[in-house]
């Protein structure tokens, strides 16, 4: 079978504009080559029937493969969309429940706020610094006891002067030191009531007390007490 360059060379097919050569031929290119070849064949030496049948068969096979590929792509997209819808539907069951998630930001309200921290070791000294949205340290909490792993305290929102701080978002920084004075690795977490769920670029997002939280940050769900 002749290539596009061979057809152009043999039958004098020219173009005023030189197009960027294609790396792959689609079924339209394939058909155009066959038609061009038939139009420009030598009447004294016509295209062999067997060769023509072979080219027609190749074209038919190419078209079938392309159609199969497009069908598979459509099926995959349909399954992906269906899976996303199913995940969104299942996640809606979280609405109204208490959800615990890893974050260094807590949301203080009238009932206070849960401050959770996970430690890789038992600290020799420990304090929790509370920072407001302006970057100011507004409270310092020294837990009466702590242990390896997950720990929780319910902060009432009071500062060192026993004044109630305004409701809103605060950041928690854990100062956990071992016997040598080195910082112990930690992760902070908190909780919120799920009020909504959405799908963004294939990722589930939960609305938890005005915070948008990714599903991979969530590690526990409870009935709201």
CSV table of C-alpha atoms in Angstrom, one decimal:
chain,number,residue,atom,x,y,z
A,1,UNK,CA,0.0,0.0,0.0
A,2,UNK,CA,1.3,3.5,-0.9
A,3,UNK,CA,2.0,6.1,1.7
A,4,UNK,CA,0.9,9.7,1.4
A,5,UNK,CA,4.4,10.7,0.3
A,6,UNK,CA,4.5,8.0,-2.3
A,7,UNK,CA,1.1,8.9,-3.7
A,8,UNK,CA,2.1,12.6,-3.9
A,9,UNK,CA,5.4,11.7,-5.7
A,10,UNK,CA,4.0,9.1,-8.1
A,11,UNK,CA,0.9,11.0,-9.2
A,12,UNK,CA,2.1,14.6,-9.0
A,13,UNK,CA,-0.2,15.6,-6.1
A,14,UNK,CA,1.0,19.0,-4.9
A,15,UNK,CA,-0.2,21.6,-2.4
A,16,UNK,CA,0.5,25.4,-2.3
A,17,UNK,CA,0.8,25.2,1.5
A,18,UNK,CA,3.1,22.6,3.1
A,19,UNK,CA,1.3,21.1,6.1
A,20,UNK,CA,2.9,19.7,9.1
A,21,UNK,CA,3.2,16.0,8.5
A,22,UNK,CA,1.0,13.8,10.7
A,23,UNK,CA,2.6,11.1,12.9
A,24,UNK,CA,-0.6,8.9,12.6
A,25,UNK,CA,-3.2,8.5,9.9
A,26,UNK,CA,-6.9,8.4,10.8
A,27,UNK,CA,-9.6,6.7,8.8
A,28,UNK,CA,-10.3,9.8,6.7
A,29,UNK,CA,-6.7,10.1,5.7
A,30,UNK,CA,-6.7,6.4,4.8
A,31,UNK,CA,-9.8,6.8,2.6
A,32,UNK,CA,-8.4,9.9,0.9
A,33,UNK,CA,-5.2,8.1,0.0
A,34,UNK,CA,-7.3,5.2,-1.5
A,35,UNK,CA,-9.4,7.6,-3.6
A,36,UNK,CA,-6.3,9.6,-4.7
A,37,UNK,CA,-4.6,6.4,-5.7
A,38,UNK,CA,-7.6,5.3,-7.8
A,39,UNK,CA,-8.0,8.7,-9.5
A,40,UNK,CA,-4.4,8.8,-10.5
A,41,UNK,CA,-3.7,5.2,-11.4
A,42,UNK,CA,-2.2,4.5,-14.8
A,43,UNK,CA,-4.9,3.3,-17.2
A,44,UNK,CA,-2.4,1.0,-18.9
A,45,UNK,CA,-1.4,-0.5,-15.6
A,46,UNK,CA,-4.5,-0.4,-13.3
A,47,UNK,CA,-4.4,-1.2,-9.6
A,48,UNK,CA,-4.3,-5.0,-9.0
A,49,UNK,CA,-7.7,-6.3,-7.7
A,50,UNK,CA,-6.0,-8.3,-4.9
A,51,UNK,CA,-4.2,-5.2,-3.7
A,52,UNK,CA,-7.3,-3.1,-3.9
A,53,UNK,CA,-9.3,-5.7,-1.9
A,54,UNK,CA,-6.4,-5.8,0.7
A,55,UNK,CA,-6.5,-2.0,1.1
A,56,UNK,CA,-10.3,-2.0,1.4
A,57,UNK,CA,-10.0,-4.7,4.1
A,58,UNK,CA,-7.4,-2.7,5.9
A,59,UNK,CA,-9.7,0.4,5.9
A,60,UNK,CA,-12.6,-1.6,7.2
A,61,UNK,CA,-10.4,-3.0,10.0
A,62,UNK,CA,-9.1,0.4,10.9
A,63,UNK,CA,-12.6,1.9,11.1
A,64,UNK,CA,-13.8,-1.0,13.3
A,65,UNK,CA,-10.8,-0.5,15.7
A,66,UNK,CA,-11.5,3.3,15.9
A,67,UNK,CA,-15.2,2.7,16.6
A,68,UNK,CA,-14.3,0.1,19.3
A,69,UNK,CA,-11.9,2.5,20.9
A,70,UNK,CA,-14.5,5.3,21.0
A,71,UNK,CA,-17.0,2.9,22.5
A,72,UNK,CA,-14.6,1.9,25.2
A,73,UNK,CA,-13.8,5.5,26.0
A,74,UNK,CA,-17.5,6.4,26.3
A,75,UNK,CA,-18.1,3.4,28.6
A,76,UNK,CA,-15.1,4.4,30.8
A,77,UNK,CA,-16.4,8.0,31.1
A,78,UNK,CA,-19.9,6.7,31.9
A,79,UNK,CA,-18.6,4.4,34.6
A,80,UNK,CA,-16.4,7.2,36.1
A,81,UNK,CA,-19.4,9.6,36.2
A,82,UNK,CA,-21.6,6.9,37.7
A,83,UNK,CA,-18.9,6.1,40.4
A,84,UNK,CA,-18.6,9.8,41.2
A,85,UNK,CA,-22.4,10.2,41.6
A,86,UNK,CA,-22.5,7.1,43.8
A,87,UNK,CA,-19.7,8.5,46.0
A,88,UNK,CA,-21.5,11.8,46.3
A,89,UNK,CA,-24.8,10.0,47.2
A,90,UNK,CA,-23.0,7.9,49.9
A,91,UNK,CA,-21.2,10.9,51.3
A,92,UNK,CA,-24.6,12.7,51.8
A,93,UNK,CA,-25.2,10.3,54.7
A,94,UNK,CA,-22.6,12.2,56.6
A,95,UNK,CA,-24.8,15.3,56.8
A,96,UNK,CA,-25.9,16.1,60.4
A,97,UNK,CA,-23.2,13.9,61.9
A,98,UNK,CA,-20.1,14.8,63.9
A,99,UNK,CA,-17.0,14.3,61.8
A,100,UNK,CA,-13.4,14.2,63.0
A,101,UNK,CA,-10.7,15.4,60.6
A,102,UNK,CA,-7.0,16.3,60.6
A,103,UNK,CA,-6.4,20.0,60.5
A,104,UNK,CA,-4.4,22.7,62.4
A,105,UNK,CA,-7.4,25.0,62.3
A,106,UNK,CA,-10.3,24.8,64.8
A,107,UNK,CA,-13.7,26.6,64.8
A,108,UNK,CA,-14.6,28.1,68.1
A,109,UNK,CA,-18.4,28.5,68.8
A,110,UNK,CA,-20.6,29.0,71.9
A,111,UNK,CA,-19.9,25.4,73.0
A,112,UNK,CA,-16.1,25.8,72.7
A,113,UNK,CA,-14.0,23.7,70.3
A,114,UNK,CA,-12.4,20.3,70.2
A,115,UNK,CA,-8.6,20.3,70.1
A,116,UNK,CA,-7.1,17.0,69.2
A,117,UNK,CA,-3.4,16.2,68.8
A,118,UNK,CA,-1.6,13.0,67.9
A,119,UNK,CA,2.0,12.5,69.3
A,120,UNK,CA,4.7,10.1,68.1
A,121,UNK,CA,6.1,9.9,71.6
A,122,UNK,CA,5.4,10.8,75.2
A,123,UNK,CA,6.5,14.4,75.7
A,124,UNK,CA,8.6,15.7,78.6
A,125,UNK,CA,6.8,19.0,78.3
A,126,UNK,CA,3.7,20.1,76.3
A,127,UNK,CA,1.8,23.2,75.6
A,128,UNK,CA,-0.8,24.2,72.9
A,129,UNK,CA,-0.5,27.7,71.5
A,130,UNK,CA,-3.8,29.2,70.1
A,131,UNK,CA,-3.3,31.8,67.3
A,132,UNK,CA,-6.1,34.0,65.9
A,133,UNK,CA,-6.6,34.9,62.2
A,134,UNK,CA,-4.4,37.9,62.5
A,135,UNK,CA,-1.4,35.7,63.6
A,136,UNK,CA,-1.6,36.8,67.3
A,137,UNK,CA,-1.1,34.3,70.1
A,138,UNK,CA,-4.2,34.7,72.1
A,139,UNK,CA,-4.1,31.7,74.5
A,140,UNK,CA,-1.7,29.0,75.8
A,141,UNK,CA,-3.0,25.7,77.1
A,142,UNK,CA,-1.0,23.3,79.2
A,143,UNK,CA,-2.8,19.9,79.4
A,144,UNK,CA,-2.8,18.3,82.8
A,145,UNK,CA,-1.9,15.0,81.3
A,146,UNK,CA,-1.0,13.6,77.9
A,147,UNK,CA,0.0,10.3,76.3
A,148,UNK,CA,1.4,8.7,73.2
A,149,UNK,CA,-1.0,8.7,70.3
A,150,UNK,CA,-4.2,10.6,70.2
A,151,UNK,CA,-5.2,13.1,72.9
A,152,UNK,CA,-8.2,15.5,73.1
A,153,UNK,CA,-9.3,18.5,75.1
A,154,UNK,CA,-12.4,20.6,74.9
A,155,UNK,CA,-11.3,24.2,74.9
A,156,UNK,CA,-13.8,26.6,76.3
A,157,UNK,CA,-12.4,29.5,74.4
A,158,UNK,CA,-11.0,31.4,77.4
A,159,UNK,CA,-7.6,33.2,77.3
A,160,UNK,CA,-5.1,33.5,80.1
A,161,UNK,CA,-7.3,36.3,81.7
A,162,UNK,CA,-10.3,34.1,81.7
A,163,UNK,CA,-11.9,36.2,79.0
A,164,UNK,CA,-14.1,34.5,76.3
A,165,UNK,CA,-12.5,34.9,72.9
A,166,UNK,CA,-14.7,35.8,69.9
A,167,UNK,CA,-16.1,32.9,67.9
A,168,UNK,CA,-14.3,32.1,64.7
A,169,UNK,CA,-11.3,30.2,63.4
A,170,UNK,CA,-8.1,29.7,65.3
A,171,UNK,CA,-4.9,27.8,64.6
A,172,UNK,CA,-3.3,25.3,67.0
A,173,UNK,CA,0.4,24.9,67.3
A,174,UNK,CA,1.7,22.0,69.5
A,175,UNK,CA,4.9,22.5,71.4
A,176,UNK,CA,5.8,18.9,72.4
A,177,UNK,CA,9.4,18.4,73.5
A,178,UNK,CA,11.2,15.2,74.5
A,179,UNK,CA,13.8,15.0,77.3
A,180,UNK,CA,16.5,16.4,75.1
A,181,UNK,CA,14.4,19.4,74.1
A,182,UNK,CA,13.7,18.2,70.6
A,183,UNK,CA,10.3,18.7,69.0
A,184,UNK,CA,8.2,15.5,68.8
A,185,UNK,CA,6.3,15.0,65.5
A,186,UNK,CA,2.6,15.6,65.8
A,187,UNK,CA,-0.7,16.0,64.0
A,188,UNK,CA,-3.6,18.1,65.1
A,189,UNK,CA,-7.3,17.4,64.5
A,190,UNK,CA,-10.7,18.7,65.4
A,191,UNK,CA,-14.3,18.0,64.7
A,192,UNK,CA,-17.4,19.6,63.1
A,193,UNK,CA,-21.0,18.9,62.1
A,194,UNK,CA,-21.4,18.1,58.4
A,195,UNK,CA,-23.8,20.5,56.8
A,196,UNK,CA,-23.1,19.6,53.1
A,197,UNK,CA,-21.0,17.7,50.6
A,198,UNK,CA,-19.8,18.5,47.1
A,199,UNK,CA,-17.7,17.0,44.4
A,200,UNK,CA,-14.9,19.2,43.0
A,201,UNK,CA,-12.6,17.8,40.3
A,202,UNK,CA,-13.4,14.3,41.3
A,203,UNK,CA,-12.6,15.0,45.0
A,204,UNK,CA,-15.2,14.9,47.7
A,205,UNK,CA,-15.4,18.0,49.9
A,206,UNK,CA,-17.4,18.3,53.2
A,207,UNK,CA,-18.7,21.5,54.8
A,208,UNK,CA,-17.9,21.1,58.5
A,209,UNK,CA,-18.8,24.2,60.6
A,210,UNK,CA,-18.0,26.6,57.7
A,211,UNK,CA,-14.8,24.7,56.9
A,212,UNK,CA,-14.4,22.9,53.5
A,213,UNK,CA,-12.6,19.6,54.3
A,214,UNK,CA,-11.3,17.1,51.8
A,215,UNK,CA,-12.5,13.5,52.3
A,216,UNK,CA,-8.9,12.2,52.8
A,217,UNK,CA,-8.6,14.3,56.0
A,218,UNK,CA,-11.5,12.6,57.7
A,219,UNK,CA,-10.8,9.7,60.0
A,220,UNK,CA,-14.0,9.3,62.1
A,221,UNK,CA,-17.8,9.9,61.9
A,222,UNK,CA,-20.2,9.8,64.8
A,223,UNK,CA,-23.9,10.3,65.4
A,224,UNK,CA,-24.4,13.9,66.5
A,225,UNK,CA,-25.1,14.0,70.3
